[in-house]
Amino acid sequence: MSSPYLIFFLIFSVYPILFSLTLVFHRWNIISPMKFVGLENISYLIHDPLFWKSITNTFYFLLIHIPLQVVLALVLANALNRKMRGMTFFRASFFLPVVISGVVVTILWKSLYSTETGLLNNLLIHLGLFKIPWLTSVHWAMPSIAIMATWKNVGLYTVFFLAGLQGIPRHLYDAAELDGASAFQQFIHITVPILNPVVLMVVILSTINGFNLFIEPYVTTGGGPVNSTLSVVLYIYRQAFSFYKMGYAATLGFSLAMIIFIVTLIQKRVLEKDM
């Protein structure tokens, strides 16, 4: 009964992982036969400035994206956790960007971010402010991409928080209100502690998805300007499908997997201490 899944798992999971591990110790450009190079790919990675640049860019993205996404998702979940006419429509509306193609969303935001004709800069001009080079400035490009990615994914995490909020017993709030607790105090001392497991899940999932940043910089900036939006996954893509360095791309992939594992493990231990 389990053999179909087992065969699928062996073909599409185990084999690619083992093949990629083999590539780490070989040089291969798809056309020529593999050549064993030992630890050459690992040595090149350690001394590759673009790899470390992509790591720095990705962590910078996460530094903006994760807090913004967690806070915004929690605020939206609180706003949607009410009984009013049309609430089902609003809940579905906030989730809609999640199911839309990432390429479509990115093209839309690229148009909004356009320096000369974009809606955002037109609004700034009408307000008497200056245009902002959203995607062409080294300082603005990555924050702009972080905002774009947050808008795309926040609906999913809003649903998680909403499910957590609906699982909190109402009598806890009633008792706190009788004791004179304000709405803010109820949120800090009841809502947040009970939602800690959900916060942990959202932070870890946001981190994993954030490390896989690819579509947004690929479509909007191509990793520029001056490699300021070059993510690790985009760099892996370049090495594999632009330069055909499959061995080095596999090495980058395993390195990224190890970094994700270490970061999520640290997050889990830190956040669980506060529960």
mmCIF file of C-alpha atoms in Angstrom:
data_model
loop_
_atom_site.group_PDB
_atom_site.id
_atom_site.type_symbol
_atom_site.label_atom_id
_atom_site.label_comp_id
_atom_site.label_asym_id
_atom_site.label_seq_id
_atom_site.Cartn_x
_atom_site.Cartn_y
_atom_site.Cartn_z
ATOM 1 C CA MET A 1 0.000 0.000 0.000
ATOM 2 C CA SER A 2 2.848 2.382 0.738
ATOM 3 C CA SER A 3 5.007 1.383 -2.240
ATOM 4 C CA PRO A 4 3.705 4.157 -4.607
ATOM 5 C CA TYR A 5 4.677 6.848 -2.110
ATOM 6 C CA LEU A 6 7.962 5.074 -1.342
ATOM 7 C CA ILE A 7 8.862 4.919 -5.041
ATOM 8 C CA PHE A 8 7.922 8.578 -5.488
ATOM 9 C CA PHE A 9 10.036 9.523 -2.452
ATOM 10 C CA LEU A 10 13.057 7.561 -3.679
ATOM 11 C CA ILE A 11 12.905 8.982 -7.214
ATOM 12 C CA PHE A 12 12.079 12.615 -6.500
ATOM 13 C CA SER A 13 13.679 13.156 -3.065
ATOM 14 C CA VAL A 14 16.383 10.654 -2.162
ATOM 15 C CA TYR A 15 17.952 10.360 -5.613
ATOM 16 C CA PRO A 16 18.210 14.141 -6.259
ATOM 17 C CA ILE A 17 19.757 14.667 -2.813
ATOM 18 C CA LEU A 18 22.345 11.930 -3.323
ATOM 19 C CA PHE A 19 23.072 13.133 -6.863
ATOM 20 C CA SER A 20 23.533 16.711 -5.608
ATOM 21 C CA LEU A 21 25.854 15.457 -2.870
ATOM 22 C CA THR A 22 27.906 13.720 -5.542
ATOM 23 C CA LEU A 23 28.056 16.957 -7.549
ATOM 24 C CA VAL A 24 29.614 18.770 -4.588
ATOM 25 C CA PHE A 25 32.844 16.852 -5.243
ATOM 26 C CA HIS A 26 32.747 17.102 -9.031
ATOM 27 C CA ARG A 27 32.944 19.678 -11.807
ATOM 28 C CA TRP A 28 30.141 19.253 -14.348
ATOM 29 C CA ASN A 29 28.692 21.530 -17.035
ATOM 30 C CA ILE A 30 25.933 19.089 -18.168
ATOM 31 C CA ILE A 31 27.619 18.572 -21.576
ATOM 32 C CA SER A 32 31.005 17.161 -20.570
ATOM 33 C CA PRO A 33 31.487 14.151 -18.276
ATOM 34 C CA MET A 34 31.853 14.786 -14.550
ATOM 35 C CA LYS A 35 35.354 15.399 -13.251
ATOM 36 C CA PHE A 36 36.242 14.661 -9.639
ATOM 37 C CA VAL A 37 37.733 17.769 -7.974
ATOM 38 C CA GLY A 38 37.588 16.818 -4.285
ATOM 39 C CA LEU A 39 37.057 19.829 -2.034
ATOM 40 C CA GLU A 40 37.674 22.413 -4.754
ATOM 41 C CA ASN A 41 34.044 23.603 -4.812
ATOM 42 C CA ILE A 42 33.981 24.010 -1.032
ATOM 43 C CA SER A 43 37.255 25.932 -1.100
ATOM 44 C CA TYR A 44 35.948 28.192 -3.844
ATOM 45 C CA LEU A 45 32.759 28.836 -1.861
ATOM 46 C CA ILE A 46 34.704 29.889 1.236
ATOM 47 C CA HIS A 47 36.664 32.450 -0.757
ATOM 48 C CA ASP A 48 33.776 33.573 -3.003
ATOM 49 C CA PRO A 49 32.885 37.213 -2.169
ATOM 50 C CA LEU A 50 29.622 37.052 -4.144
ATOM 51 C CA PHE A 51 28.415 34.130 -2.036
ATOM 52 C CA TRP A 52 28.983 36.072 1.180
ATOM 53 C CA LYS A 53 27.394 39.123 -0.429
ATOM 54 C CA SER A 54 24.288 37.081 -1.251
ATOM 55 C CA ILE A 55 24.197 35.748 2.320
ATOM 56 C CA THR A 56 24.401 39.296 3.700
ATOM 57 C CA ASN A 57 21.653 40.458 1.343
ATOM 58 C CA THR A 58 19.398 37.573 2.359
ATOM 59 C CA PHE A 59 19.851 38.242 6.072
ATOM 60 C CA TYR A 60 19.152 41.927 5.455
ATOM 61 C CA PHE A 61 15.950 40.923 3.663
ATOM 62 C CA LEU A 62 14.936 38.668 6.564
ATOM 63 C CA LEU A 63 15.681 41.421 9.089
ATOM 64 C CA ILE A 64 13.047 43.585 7.395
ATOM 65 C CA HIS A 65 10.653 40.923 6.166
ATOM 66 C CA ILE A 66 10.102 38.719 9.237
ATOM 67 C CA PRO A 67 9.248 41.413 11.848
ATOM 68 C CA LEU A 68 7.102 43.262 9.311
ATOM 69 C CA GLN A 69 5.264 40.100 8.318
ATOM 70 C CA VAL A 70 4.666 38.857 11.875
ATOM 71 C CA VAL A 71 3.408 42.220 13.142
ATOM 72 C CA LEU A 72 1.245 42.921 10.090
ATOM 73 C CA ALA A 73 -0.242 39.400 10.085
ATOM 74 C CA LEU A 74 -1.088 39.661 13.779
ATOM 75 C CA VAL A 75 -2.692 43.087 13.350
ATOM 76 C CA LEU A 76 -4.746 41.893 10.381
ATOM 77 C CA ALA A 77 -5.806 38.736 12.232
ATOM 78 C CA ASN A 78 -7.023 40.842 15.160
ATOM 79 C CA ALA A 79 -8.956 43.085 12.785
ATOM 80 C CA LEU A 80 -10.530 40.087 11.025
ATOM 81 C CA ASN A 81 -11.390 38.286 14.262
ATOM 82 C CA ARG A 82 -14.700 40.110 14.559
ATOM 83 C CA LYS A 83 -18.329 39.377 13.836
ATOM 84 C CA MET A 84 -19.589 41.746 11.193
ATOM 85 C CA ARG A 85 -21.309 41.616 7.824
ATOM 86 C CA GLY A 86 -19.011 40.764 4.915
ATOM 87 C CA MET A 87 -16.159 39.470 7.107
ATOM 88 C CA THR A 88 -15.832 36.288 5.016
ATOM 89 C CA PHE A 89 -15.232 38.429 1.929
ATOM 90 C CA PHE A 90 -12.508 40.449 3.680
ATOM 91 C CA ARG A 91 -10.786 37.305 4.943
ATOM 92 C CA ALA A 92 -10.752 35.845 1.435
ATOM 93 C CA SER A 93 -9.479 39.150 0.007
ATOM 94 C CA PHE A 94 -6.446 39.210 2.272
ATOM 95 C CA PHE A 95 -5.611 35.608 1.332
ATOM 96 C CA LEU A 96 -5.976 36.226 -2.420
ATOM 97 C CA PRO A 97 -2.345 37.401 -3.038
ATOM 98 C CA VAL A 98 -1.086 34.077 -1.653
ATOM 99 C CA VAL A 99 -2.698 32.068 -4.452
ATOM 100 C CA ILE A 100 -1.764 34.507 -7.224
ATOM 101 C CA SER A 101 1.371 33.656 -9.213
ATOM 102 C CA GLY A 102 4.487 35.170 -7.705
ATOM 103 C CA VAL A 103 5.577 36.398 -11.136
ATOM 104 C CA VAL A 104 2.284 38.235 -11.629
ATOM 105 C CA VAL A 105 2.541 39.889 -8.213
ATOM 106 C CA THR A 106 6.143 40.894 -8.861
ATOM 107 C CA ILE A 107 5.326 42.430 -12.254
ATOM 108 C CA LEU A 108 2.488 44.377 -10.634
ATOM 109 C CA TRP A 109 4.735 45.750 -7.906
ATOM 110 C CA LYS A 110 7.479 46.506 -10.413
ATOM 111 C CA SER A 111 4.996 48.755 -12.181
ATOM 112 C CA LEU A 112 4.017 50.407 -8.898
ATOM 113 C CA TYR A 113 7.697 50.960 -8.043
ATOM 114 C CA SER A 114 8.566 52.532 -11.415
ATOM 115 C CA THR A 115 10.563 55.710 -10.778
ATOM 116 C CA GLU A 116 8.997 57.758 -13.567
ATOM 117 C CA THR A 117 5.494 56.336 -14.072
ATOM 118 C CA GLY A 118 4.834 54.302 -10.924
ATOM 119 C CA LEU A 119 1.748 55.000 -8.808
ATOM 120 C CA LEU A 120 3.761 55.321 -5.603
ATOM 121 C CA ASN A 121 6.011 58.069 -6.931
ATOM 122 C CA ASN A 122 3.058 59.856 -8.510
ATOM 123 C CA LEU A 123 1.403 59.947 -5.090
ATOM 124 C CA LEU A 124 4.597 61.288 -3.533
ATOM 125 C CA ILE A 125 4.749 64.068 -6.150
ATOM 126 C CA HIS A 126 1.119 65.015 -5.484
ATOM 127 C CA LEU A 127 1.970 65.255 -1.788
ATOM 128 C CA GLY A 128 4.822 67.628 -2.601
ATOM 129 C CA LEU A 129 7.540 65.070 -1.884
ATOM 130 C CA PHE A 130 10.415 63.731 -3.973
ATOM 131 C CA LYS A 131 10.482 60.599 -6.102
ATOM 132 C CA ILE A 132 12.102 57.542 -4.557
ATOM 133 C CA PRO A 133 14.235 55.207 -6.712
ATOM 134 C CA TRP A 134 12.590 52.115 -5.244
ATOM 135 C CA LEU A 135 14.351 49.487 -7.360
ATOM 136 C CA THR A 136 17.322 51.421 -8.729
ATOM 137 C CA SER A 137 18.893 52.552 -5.454
ATOM 138 C CA VAL A 138 21.277 50.389 -3.462
ATOM 139 C CA HIS A 139 19.615 51.589 -0.258
ATOM 140 C CA TRP A 140 15.975 51.226 -1.341
ATOM 141 C CA ALA A 141 15.969 48.103 -3.526
ATOM 142 C CA MET A 142 16.046 45.383 -0.853
ATOM 143 C CA PRO A 143 13.543 47.085 1.507
ATOM 144 C CA SER A 144 11.232 47.507 -1.485
ATOM 145 C CA ILE A 145 11.496 43.809 -2.286
ATOM 146 C CA ALA A 146 10.874 42.959 1.387
ATOM 147 C CA ILE A 147 7.648 44.995 1.355
ATOM 148 C CA MET A 148 6.592 43.289 -1.870
ATOM 149 C CA ALA A 149 7.231 39.803 -0.458
ATOM 150 C CA THR A 150 5.397 40.677 2.756
ATOM 151 C CA TRP A 151 2.305 41.788 0.827
ATOM 152 C CA LYS A 152 2.405 38.554 -1.163
ATOM 153 C CA ASN A 153 2.623 36.197 1.840
ATOM 154 C CA VAL A 154 1.024 38.006 4.766
ATOM 155 C CA GLY A 155 -2.426 36.528 4.020
ATOM 156 C CA LEU A 156 -1.203 33.002 4.753
ATOM 157 C CA TYR A 157 0.182 33.913 8.172
ATOM 158 C CA THR A 158 -2.894 36.005 8.909
ATOM 159 C CA VAL A 159 -4.925 32.797 8.571
ATOM 160 C CA PHE A 160 -2.594 31.056 11.052
ATOM 161 C CA PHE A 161 -2.956 33.854 13.586
ATOM 162 C CA LEU A 162 -6.706 34.029 13.007
ATOM 163 C CA ALA A 163 -7.038 30.322 13.761
ATOM 164 C CA GLY A 164 -5.001 30.836 16.935
ATOM 165 C CA LEU A 165 -7.135 33.793 18.030
ATOM 166 C CA GLN A 166 -10.345 31.872 17.508
ATOM 167 C CA GLY A 167 -9.010 29.125 19.762
ATOM 168 C CA ILE A 168 -8.570 31.462 22.747
ATOM 169 C CA PRO A 169 -11.442 31.026 25.261
ATOM 170 C CA ARG A 170 -13.593 34.127 25.473
ATOM 171 C CA HIS A 171 -13.997 33.858 29.248
ATOM 172 C CA LEU A 172 -10.331 34.829 29.702
ATOM 173 C CA TYR A 173 -11.007 38.229 28.173
ATOM 174 C CA ASP A 174 -14.245 38.610 30.142
ATOM 175 C CA ALA A 175 -12.441 37.910 33.411
ATOM 176 C CA ALA A 176 -9.649 40.345 32.554
ATOM 177 C CA GLU A 177 -12.181 43.016 31.621
ATOM 178 C CA LEU A 178 -13.933 42.579 34.972
ATOM 179 C CA ASP A 179 -10.587 43.062 36.684
ATOM 180 C CA GLY A 180 -10.166 46.374 34.876
ATOM 181 C CA ALA A 181 -7.619 45.312 32.246
ATOM 182 C CA SER A 182 -7.507 47.514 29.167
ATOM 183 C CA ALA A 183 -7.659 46.131 25.626
ATOM 184 C CA PHE A 184 -3.878 46.567 25.284
ATOM 185 C CA GLN A 185 -3.233 44.758 28.583
ATOM 186 C CA GLN A 186 -5.495 41.914 27.481
ATOM 187 C CA PHE A 187 -3.553 41.669 24.231
ATOM 188 C CA ILE A 188 -0.152 41.623 25.997
ATOM 189 C CA HIS A 189 -1.026 39.282 28.867
ATOM 190 C CA ILE A 190 -3.560 36.942 27.219
ATOM 191 C CA THR A 191 -3.345 37.014 23.439
ATOM 192 C CA VAL A 192 0.425 37.100 22.954
ATOM 193 C CA PRO A 193 1.346 34.317 25.459
ATOM 194 C CA ILE A 194 -1.311 31.950 24.101
ATOM 195 C CA LEU A 195 -0.250 32.679 20.514
ATOM 196 C CA ASN A 196 3.441 31.956 21.191
ATOM 197 C CA PRO A 197 3.340 28.538 19.447
ATOM 198 C CA VAL A 198 1.739 30.184 16.399
ATOM 199 C CA VAL A 199 4.369 32.950 16.464
ATOM 200 C CA LEU A 200 7.104 30.294 16.515
ATOM 201 C CA MET A 201 5.581 28.529 13.513
ATOM 202 C CA VAL A 202 5.124 31.787 11.580
ATOM 203 C CA VAL A 203 8.695 32.934 12.283
ATOM 204 C CA ILE A 204 10.207 29.603 11.199
ATOM 205 C CA LEU A 205 8.083 29.351 8.040
ATOM 206 C CA SER A 206 8.809 32.992 7.177
ATOM 207 C CA THR A 207 12.518 32.347 7.631
ATOM 208 C CA ILE A 208 12.528 29.275 5.395
ATOM 209 C CA ASN A 209 10.504 31.068 2.712
ATOM 210 C CA GLY A 210 12.689 34.167 3.058
ATOM 211 C CA PHE A 211 15.876 32.200 2.458
ATOM 212 C CA ASN A 212 14.267 30.943 -0.765
ATOM 213 C CA LEU A 213 13.910 34.496 -2.089
ATOM 214 C CA PHE A 214 14.189 34.282 -5.864
ATOM 215 C CA ILE A 215 11.244 35.468 -7.977
ATOM 216 C CA GLU A 216 11.143 39.024 -6.637
ATOM 217 C CA PRO A 217 14.789 39.986 -7.303
ATOM 218 C CA TYR A 218 14.950 37.911 -10.491
ATOM 219 C CA VAL A 219 11.999 39.717 -12.091
ATOM 220 C CA THR A 220 12.484 43.219 -10.695
ATOM 221 C CA THR A 221 16.217 43.887 -10.422
ATOM 222 C CA GLY A 222 18.067 40.797 -11.644
ATOM 223 C CA GLY A 223 20.123 40.997 -8.451
ATOM 224 C CA GLY A 224 21.106 44.643 -8.921
ATOM 225 C CA PRO A 225 21.832 47.411 -8.510
ATOM 226 C CA VAL A 226 25.464 46.474 -7.795
ATOM 227 C CA ASN A 227 24.381 43.045 -6.484
ATOM 228 C CA SER A 228 22.469 44.700 -3.621
ATOM 229 C CA THR A 229 19.477 42.366 -4.130
ATOM 230 C CA LEU A 230 21.398 39.231 -5.088
ATOM 231 C CA SER A 231 19.850 36.463 -2.983
ATOM 232 C CA VAL A 232 21.443 33.080 -2.340
ATOM 233 C CA VAL A 233 18.891 31.220 -4.474
ATOM 234 C CA LEU A 234 19.321 33.693 -7.329
ATOM 235 C CA TYR A 235 23.080 33.184 -7.106
ATOM 236 C CA ILE A 236 22.593 29.401 -7.202
ATOM 237 C CA TYR A 237 20.399 29.815 -10.279
ATOM 238 C CA ARG A 238 23.077 31.887 -12.013
ATOM 239 C CA GLN A 239 25.808 29.382 -11.284
ATOM 240 C CA ALA A 240 23.687 26.451 -12.487
ATOM 241 C CA PHE A 241 21.846 27.812 -15.511
ATOM 242 C CA SER A 242 23.927 30.789 -16.642
ATOM 243 C CA PHE A 243 27.464 29.464 -16.074
ATOM 244 C CA TYR A 244 26.588 25.711 -16.000
ATOM 245 C CA LYS A 245 28.678 25.156 -12.867
ATOM 246 C CA MET A 246 26.473 22.371 -11.537
ATOM 247 C CA GLY A 247 28.984 21.167 -8.983
ATOM 248 C CA TYR A 248 29.405 24.607 -7.457
ATOM 249 C CA ALA A 249 25.642 25.221 -7.566
ATOM 250 C CA ALA A 250 25.095 21.989 -5.623
ATOM 251 C CA THR A 251 27.678 23.126 -3.073
ATOM 252 C CA LEU A 252 25.835 26.426 -2.680
ATOM 253 C CA GLY A 253 22.554 24.554 -2.264
ATOM 254 C CA PHE A 254 23.854 22.345 0.536
ATOM 255 C CA SER A 255 25.408 25.370 2.238
ATOM 256 C CA LEU A 256 22.071 27.183 2.120
ATOM 257 C CA ALA A 257 20.300 24.147 3.578
ATOM 258 C CA MET A 258 22.783 24.047 6.482
ATOM 259 C CA ILE A 259 22.354 27.775 7.128
ATOM 260 C CA ILE A 260 18.551 27.452 7.148
ATOM 261 C CA PHE A 261 18.777 24.514 9.557
ATOM 262 C CA ILE A 262 21.072 26.387 11.958
ATOM 263 C CA VAL A 263 19.059 29.620 11.882
ATOM 264 C CA THR A 264 15.696 27.901 12.410
ATOM 265 C CA LEU A 265 17.156 25.801 15.224
ATOM 266 C CA ILE A 266 18.397 28.947 16.982
ATOM 267 C CA GLN A 267 15.022 30.642 16.463
ATOM 268 C CA LYS A 268 13.194 27.638 17.884
ATOM 269 C CA ARG A 269 15.324 27.497 21.020
ATOM 270 C CA VAL A 270 15.184 31.250 21.619
ATOM 271 C CA LEU A 271 11.433 31.547 21.126
ATOM 272 C CA GLU A 272 10.635 28.417 23.136
ATOM 273 C CA LYS A 273 12.436 29.913 26.148
ATOM 274 C CA ASP A 274 9.857 32.694 26.205
ATOM 275 C CA MET A 275 6.885 30.316 26.176
#
